Tab-separated table of C-alpha atoms in Angstrom:
chain	number	residue	atom	x	y	z
A	1	MET	CA	104.782	133.875	184.221
A	2	LYS	CA	107.440	134.345	181.530
A	3	LYS	CA	106.347	131.147	179.741
A	4	PHE	CA	102.754	132.366	179.862
A	5	HIS	CA	103.705	135.702	178.248
A	6	ASN	CA	105.685	133.870	175.511
A	7	MET	CA	102.690	131.666	174.775
A	8	ILE	CA	100.405	134.678	174.402
A	9	ALA	CA	102.895	136.293	172.003
A	10	ILE	CA	103.003	133.157	169.838
A	11	VAL	CA	99.208	132.922	169.728
A	12	LEU	CA	98.863	136.602	168.806
A	13	ALA	CA	101.464	136.281	166.046
A	14	PHE	CA	99.748	133.226	164.586
A	15	THR	CA	96.368	134.978	164.695
A	16	LEU	CA	97.784	138.040	162.934
A	17	ILE	CA	99.274	135.919	160.126
A	18	THR	CA	95.972	134.103	159.685
A	19	LEU	CA	94.027	137.366	159.491
A	20	ILE	CA	96.418	138.857	156.950
A	21	THR	CA	96.269	135.748	154.753
A	22	GLY	CA	92.494	135.500	155.013
A	23	CYS	CA	92.046	139.140	154.046
A	24	GLY	CA	93.972	138.716	150.799
A	25	GLY	CA	97.372	139.699	152.099
A	26	GLY	CA	98.933	136.548	150.604
A	27	SER	CA	100.936	136.654	147.361
A	28	SER	CA	99.201	133.741	145.604
A	29	THR	CA	97.627	134.496	142.198
A	30	PRO	CA	94.053	133.311	141.520
A	31	THR	CA	93.994	130.476	139.018
A	32	GLY	CA	91.551	128.619	136.781
A	33	THR	CA	91.684	125.571	134.548
A	34	LEU	CA	92.207	125.459	130.795
A	35	SER	CA	90.788	122.250	129.334
A	36	LEU	CA	92.547	122.041	125.965
A	37	SER	CA	91.515	119.859	123.018
A	38	ILE	CA	92.691	119.690	119.415
A	39	THR	CA	90.865	119.097	116.124
A	40	ASP	CA	91.598	119.301	112.413
A	41	ALA	CA	90.051	120.056	109.053
A	42	GLN	CA	90.651	117.355	106.458
A	43	PRO	CA	93.834	117.885	104.373
A	44	GLN	CA	94.044	117.642	100.609
A	45	LEU	CA	97.496	116.225	99.811
A	46	ASP	CA	98.687	114.533	96.613
A	47	LYS	CA	95.189	113.620	95.468
A	48	GLU	CA	96.457	113.480	91.893
A	49	ASN	CA	98.659	110.485	92.787
A	50	ASP	CA	95.613	108.376	93.708
A	51	VAL	CA	97.277	107.492	97.021
A	52	ASN	CA	95.362	108.288	100.176
A	53	VAL	CA	96.857	109.963	103.214
A	54	THR	CA	96.235	107.734	106.237
A	55	GLU	CA	98.186	109.548	108.953
A	56	VAL	CA	99.441	113.028	109.743
A	57	ASN	CA	101.318	112.501	113.005
A	58	ILE	CA	102.156	115.461	115.208
A	59	ALA	CA	104.199	115.344	118.412
A	60	VAL	CA	103.456	118.155	120.882
A	61	ILE	CA	106.161	118.193	123.542
A	62	GLY	CA	105.156	121.355	125.358
A	63	ILE	CA	102.510	124.052	125.799
A	64	GLU	CA	103.334	127.655	126.686
A	65	TYR	CA	100.980	130.505	127.518
A	66	ASN	CA	101.523	134.236	127.285
A	67	TYR	CA	100.774	135.825	130.669
A	68	GLU	CA	101.381	139.561	131.117
A	69	GLY	CA	103.824	139.606	128.207
A	70	ASN	CA	105.857	136.583	129.278
A	71	TRP	CA	105.847	133.082	127.790
A	72	ILE	CA	105.440	130.540	130.576
A	73	THR	CA	105.617	126.755	130.274
A	74	ALA	CA	102.522	124.827	131.360
A	75	GLU	CA	104.214	122.428	133.753
A	76	ASP	CA	101.185	120.135	133.989
A	77	PHE	CA	101.070	119.329	130.245
A	78	GLU	CA	102.175	115.825	129.293
A	79	PRO	CA	103.749	115.402	125.803
A	80	GLN	CA	101.548	113.610	123.279
A	81	THR	CA	101.821	112.249	119.744
A	82	PHE	CA	98.624	111.820	117.745
A	83	ASN	CA	97.280	111.369	114.232
A	84	LEU	CA	95.524	114.567	113.191
A	85	PHE	CA	93.945	112.738	110.286
A	86	GLU	CA	91.608	111.014	112.755
A	87	LEU	CA	90.226	114.305	114.063
A	88	HIS	CA	87.805	115.297	111.295
A	89	ASP	CA	84.093	116.003	111.158
A	90	GLY	CA	83.870	117.615	114.578
A	91	LYS	CA	85.998	115.024	116.400
A	92	SER	CA	88.589	116.264	118.877
A	93	LEU	CA	91.271	114.913	121.189
A	94	HIS	CA	91.634	116.111	124.771
A	95	LEU	CA	95.219	117.199	125.397
A	96	GLY	CA	94.795	117.795	129.113
A	97	ASN	CA	93.849	120.236	131.852
A	98	MET	CA	96.274	123.020	132.736
A	99	ILE	CA	96.205	125.434	135.652
A	100	LEU	CA	96.686	129.025	134.461
A	101	PRO	CA	96.608	132.390	136.242
A	102	ALA	CA	93.243	134.127	135.947
A	103	GLY	CA	93.214	136.672	133.149
A	104	HIS	CA	92.636	137.353	129.467
A	105	TYR	CA	94.548	135.321	126.888
A	106	GLN	CA	94.899	135.693	123.132
A	107	GLU	CA	97.419	133.001	122.245
A	108	ILE	CA	99.160	129.884	123.424
A	109	ARG	CA	102.179	128.199	121.891
A	110	PHE	CA	102.647	124.587	120.829
A	111	LYS	CA	106.167	123.170	120.916
A	112	LEU	CA	106.631	120.364	118.390
A	113	ALA	CA	109.179	117.571	118.029
A	114	ALA	CA	109.973	117.952	114.345
A	115	PRO	CA	113.218	118.115	112.327
A	116	THR	CA	114.471	121.360	110.819
A	117	LYS	CA	116.695	119.643	108.218
A	118	GLU	CA	117.543	116.223	106.753
A	119	SER	CA	120.325	115.471	109.249
A	120	GLU	CA	117.823	115.668	112.112
A	121	VAL	CA	115.422	113.100	110.654
A	122	LYS	CA	115.280	109.898	112.682
A	123	SER	CA	114.253	106.496	111.289
A	124	ASN	CA	110.743	107.193	112.617
A	125	PRO	CA	110.341	110.966	112.872
A	126	ASP	CA	107.860	112.264	115.415
A	127	CYS	CA	106.078	114.499	112.888
A	128	ASN	CA	105.314	112.797	109.588
A	129	ILE	CA	102.841	111.944	106.827
A	130	THR	CA	101.958	108.340	105.984
A	131	TRP	CA	100.185	107.110	102.833
A	132	SER	CA	98.046	104.062	102.162
A	133	ASP	CA	100.862	102.391	100.216
A	134	GLY	CA	102.992	102.343	103.378
A	135	SER	CA	105.312	105.179	102.391
A	136	SER	CA	105.929	108.119	104.713
A	137	ALA	CA	107.716	111.449	104.776
A	138	PRO	CA	108.904	113.649	107.642
A	139	LEU	CA	107.400	117.070	108.275
A	140	PHE	CA	110.138	119.697	108.463
A	141	VAL	CA	109.992	122.970	110.359
A	142	PRO	CA	112.522	125.139	108.496
A	143	SER	CA	111.992	128.100	110.800
A	144	GLY	CA	112.870	125.947	113.808
A	145	GLY	CA	110.577	124.297	116.318
A	146	GLN	CA	112.299	125.428	119.501
A	147	SER	CA	110.168	128.548	119.879
A	148	GLY	CA	106.963	126.696	119.034
A	149	TYR	CA	103.946	127.692	116.985
A	150	LYS	CA	101.268	130.093	118.132
A	151	GLY	CA	97.592	129.283	118.353
A	152	LYS	CA	95.560	132.496	118.271
A	153	GLY	CA	92.117	133.238	119.673
A	154	ALA	CA	90.822	135.105	122.727
A	155	PHE	CA	89.618	133.403	125.912
A	156	ASP	CA	89.389	134.230	129.616
A	157	ILE	CA	90.578	132.179	132.568
A	158	THR	CA	88.316	132.807	135.565
A	159	ALA	CA	89.406	132.078	139.137
A	160	ASP	CA	88.312	128.641	140.375
A	161	ALA	CA	86.539	127.852	137.084
A	162	LYS	CA	87.200	125.722	134.001
A	163	ILE	CA	87.035	126.801	130.378
A	164	GLU	CA	87.164	124.433	127.411
A	165	VAL	CA	89.176	125.592	124.402
A	166	THR	CA	89.643	123.708	121.123
A	167	ALA	CA	92.709	124.258	118.953
A	168	ASP	CA	91.885	123.870	115.256
A	169	PHE	CA	95.126	122.663	113.652
A	170	ASP	CA	94.413	123.377	109.974
A	171	ILE	CA	96.465	120.781	108.053
A	172	TYR	CA	95.260	122.164	104.723
A	173	LYS	CA	97.077	125.436	105.398
A	174	SER	CA	99.825	124.045	107.630
A	175	ILE	CA	101.497	121.449	105.385
A	176	VAL	CA	103.338	122.937	102.423
A	177	PRO	CA	104.762	120.646	99.682
A	178	THR	CA	108.132	122.002	98.496
A	179	GLY	CA	108.002	120.424	95.045
A	180	SER	CA	111.073	118.288	95.731
A	181	GLY	CA	109.219	115.547	97.572
A	182	LYS	CA	109.587	117.254	100.952
A	183	TYR	CA	106.883	118.699	103.178
A	184	ASN	CA	107.285	121.732	105.418
A	185	LEU	CA	105.149	122.279	108.493
A	186	LYS	CA	103.964	125.845	109.016
A	187	PRO	CA	101.152	125.397	111.505
A	188	VAL	CA	98.043	127.541	111.336
A	189	ILE	CA	96.265	127.038	114.659
A	190	ARG	CA	92.972	128.689	115.592
A	191	LEU	CA	91.779	128.753	119.219
A	192	VAL	CA	88.030	128.550	119.847
A	193	VAL	CA	86.086	128.578	123.116
A	194	THR	CA	84.303	125.267	122.659
A	195	GLU	CA	80.973	126.163	124.278
A	196	LEU	CA	80.741	129.349	122.198
A	197	SER	CA	81.200	127.563	118.877
A	198	GLY	CA	78.818	125.891	116.454
A	199	MET	CA	79.121	123.887	113.254
A	200	ILE	CA	77.857	123.610	109.702
A	201	ARG	CA	76.851	120.250	108.262
A	202	GLY	CA	76.046	120.430	104.586
A	203	THR	CA	75.388	118.484	101.427
A	204	VAL	CA	76.397	119.307	97.865
A	205	LEU	CA	73.378	118.107	95.891
A	206	ASP	CA	74.769	117.920	92.372
A	207	PHE	CA	78.457	117.203	91.982
A	208	SER	CA	78.510	114.548	89.241
A	209	ASP	CA	80.851	116.638	87.101
A	210	HIS	CA	83.059	117.646	90.019
A	211	ASN	CA	84.410	114.701	92.002
A	212	ASN	CA	87.088	116.585	93.957
A	213	LEU	CA	85.183	119.394	95.627
A	214	ARG	CA	86.174	121.283	98.744
A	215	VAL	CA	84.059	123.755	100.727
A	216	PHE	CA	85.692	126.779	102.370
A	217	ALA	CA	84.066	128.870	105.134
A	218	TYR	CA	84.708	132.618	105.258
A	219	LYS	CA	83.441	135.187	107.684
A	220	GLU	CA	80.718	137.042	105.811
A	221	GLY	CA	82.374	139.879	103.910
A	222	ASP	CA	85.869	138.377	103.910
A	223	TRP	CA	85.561	136.509	100.590
A	224	ASN	CA	87.085	138.599	97.827
A	225	ASP	CA	87.490	136.283	94.837
A	226	GLU	CA	90.877	135.185	96.134
A	227	LEU	CA	92.334	132.177	94.354
A	228	ASP	CA	94.318	129.214	95.678
A	229	PRO	CA	95.220	128.613	98.445
A	230	PHE	CA	92.249	130.446	100.014
A	231	PRO	CA	94.396	132.048	102.740
A	232	ASN	CA	91.613	133.887	104.561
A	233	ALA	CA	89.251	130.929	104.964
A	234	VAL	CA	88.356	130.133	108.579
A	235	SER	CA	87.969	126.415	107.906
A	236	SER	CA	87.423	123.956	105.049
A	237	ASP	CA	86.496	120.347	104.323
A	238	ASP	CA	86.456	117.892	101.415
A	239	VAL	CA	83.086	116.928	99.986
A	240	ASN	CA	82.522	113.198	100.477
A	241	ILE	CA	82.242	111.724	96.987
A	242	SER	CA	79.831	109.008	98.147
A	243	ASP	CA	77.114	111.245	99.595
A	244	GLY	CA	78.119	114.869	98.988
A	245	ASN	CA	78.393	115.644	102.702
A	246	PHE	CA	80.849	117.983	104.426
A	247	THR	CA	81.378	119.280	107.974
A	248	LEU	CA	82.752	122.620	109.165
A	249	ALA	CA	83.176	122.407	112.942
A	250	TYR	CA	84.215	124.714	115.789
A	251	LEU	CA	83.142	127.934	114.115
A	252	GLY	CA	82.526	131.070	116.125
A	253	GLU	CA	79.067	132.637	116.107
A	254	GLY	CA	78.248	134.737	113.075
A	255	ASN	CA	77.396	134.652	109.388
A	256	TYR	CA	79.594	132.852	106.879
A	257	THR	CA	80.102	132.632	103.135
A	258	LEU	CA	80.665	129.111	101.808
A	259	ILE	CA	82.821	128.746	98.707
A	260	THR	CA	82.761	125.441	96.822
A	261	ALA	CA	85.820	124.890	94.618
A	262	ASP	CA	86.783	122.097	92.229
A	263	TYR	CA	90.193	120.618	93.005
A	264	LEU	CA	92.464	119.715	90.088
A	265	ALA	CA	95.936	118.593	91.175
A	266	GLY	CA	98.999	119.760	93.072
A	267	GLY	CA	97.019	122.130	95.264
A	268	ILE	CA	95.482	123.870	92.245
A	269	TYR	CA	91.786	124.631	91.742
A	270	ASN	CA	90.043	125.514	88.522
A	271	GLU	CA	87.802	128.538	88.174
A	272	PHE	CA	84.609	126.707	89.182
A	273	PHE	CA	83.282	128.451	92.276
A	274	TYR	CA	79.904	128.377	93.953
A	275	GLU	CA	79.104	130.993	96.596
A	276	LYS	CA	76.493	130.650	99.344
A	277	HIS	CA	76.164	133.710	101.556
A	278	ASN	CA	74.808	134.474	105.032
A	279	VAL	CA	74.977	130.986	106.490
A	280	GLU	CA	74.324	131.628	110.181
A	281	VAL	CA	76.208	129.760	112.921
A	282	LEU	CA	74.936	129.853	116.513
A	283	LYS	CA	76.806	128.656	119.583
A	284	GLY	CA	76.088	125.091	120.569
A	285	GLN	CA	74.035	124.458	117.429
A	286	THR	CA	74.457	122.720	114.072
A	287	THR	CA	73.421	124.598	110.952
A	288	LEU	CA	72.197	122.380	108.110
A	289	VAL	CA	72.702	123.633	104.579
A	290	ASP	CA	72.257	122.321	101.024
A	291	ILE	CA	74.421	123.502	98.134
A	292	ASN	CA	73.153	123.029	94.604
A	293	THR	CA	76.096	123.744	92.290
A	294	SER	CA	73.950	123.337	89.189
A	295	ASN	CA	72.044	126.556	89.906
């Protein structure tokens, strides 16, 4: 009889635990999946030297996310090294899927393997620029890479669901020549919910007198005659000298002003500007636009 009573007690205890867990009494936090990709807008480096950039290699060794005020390492991210120069014209590279607690996010942090000073440069640094003549230079992070660099942009992780986010690593703004032959890396990273973004594909119709054009996209109303280096532009792209085409990808919905500027040398632009206002971008769609700079 005693064994029978003990058995009943065990069964009742097990049933109670099951009921508590099933009714939400457990301590587990609901989670969803962040599918993270990375893209880039084409850089404009040392064009005056007539030597083309062939690689801008970046080594991401860790991803951290800010959850309820705390930076937490994404344990399921695998370090990757890739050439950002291959990720133009709407192309992207999938960095991986990460399980995050459900909630609202406004930034994640990329930890890079890059030197902070000359003594830390290896024979083949993880973050570097390579040119078509075979030369290369390391990318330094003078502020230190241990804390990582923030990518900013709002997105929501929903329980038991996946969201795709693209990180736009803007090389044009992120790589800063020092004037002494060195290059500093100060990443400007924009996070965009992929399915909520659209793109602009355009053509500059008459550029015979301007062979080094670049098109900058601004949120409508944000352009204020600012000169180089166009700090408030959302994205930018070189105009292809063979056909006049350019691509501005992963833009959030809304109206944009496109500024076409003529590049001179050393990151300097002359005072030739062409403005095209109210270019509408819709999610999941491509907006086609022509720019006639002779008007």
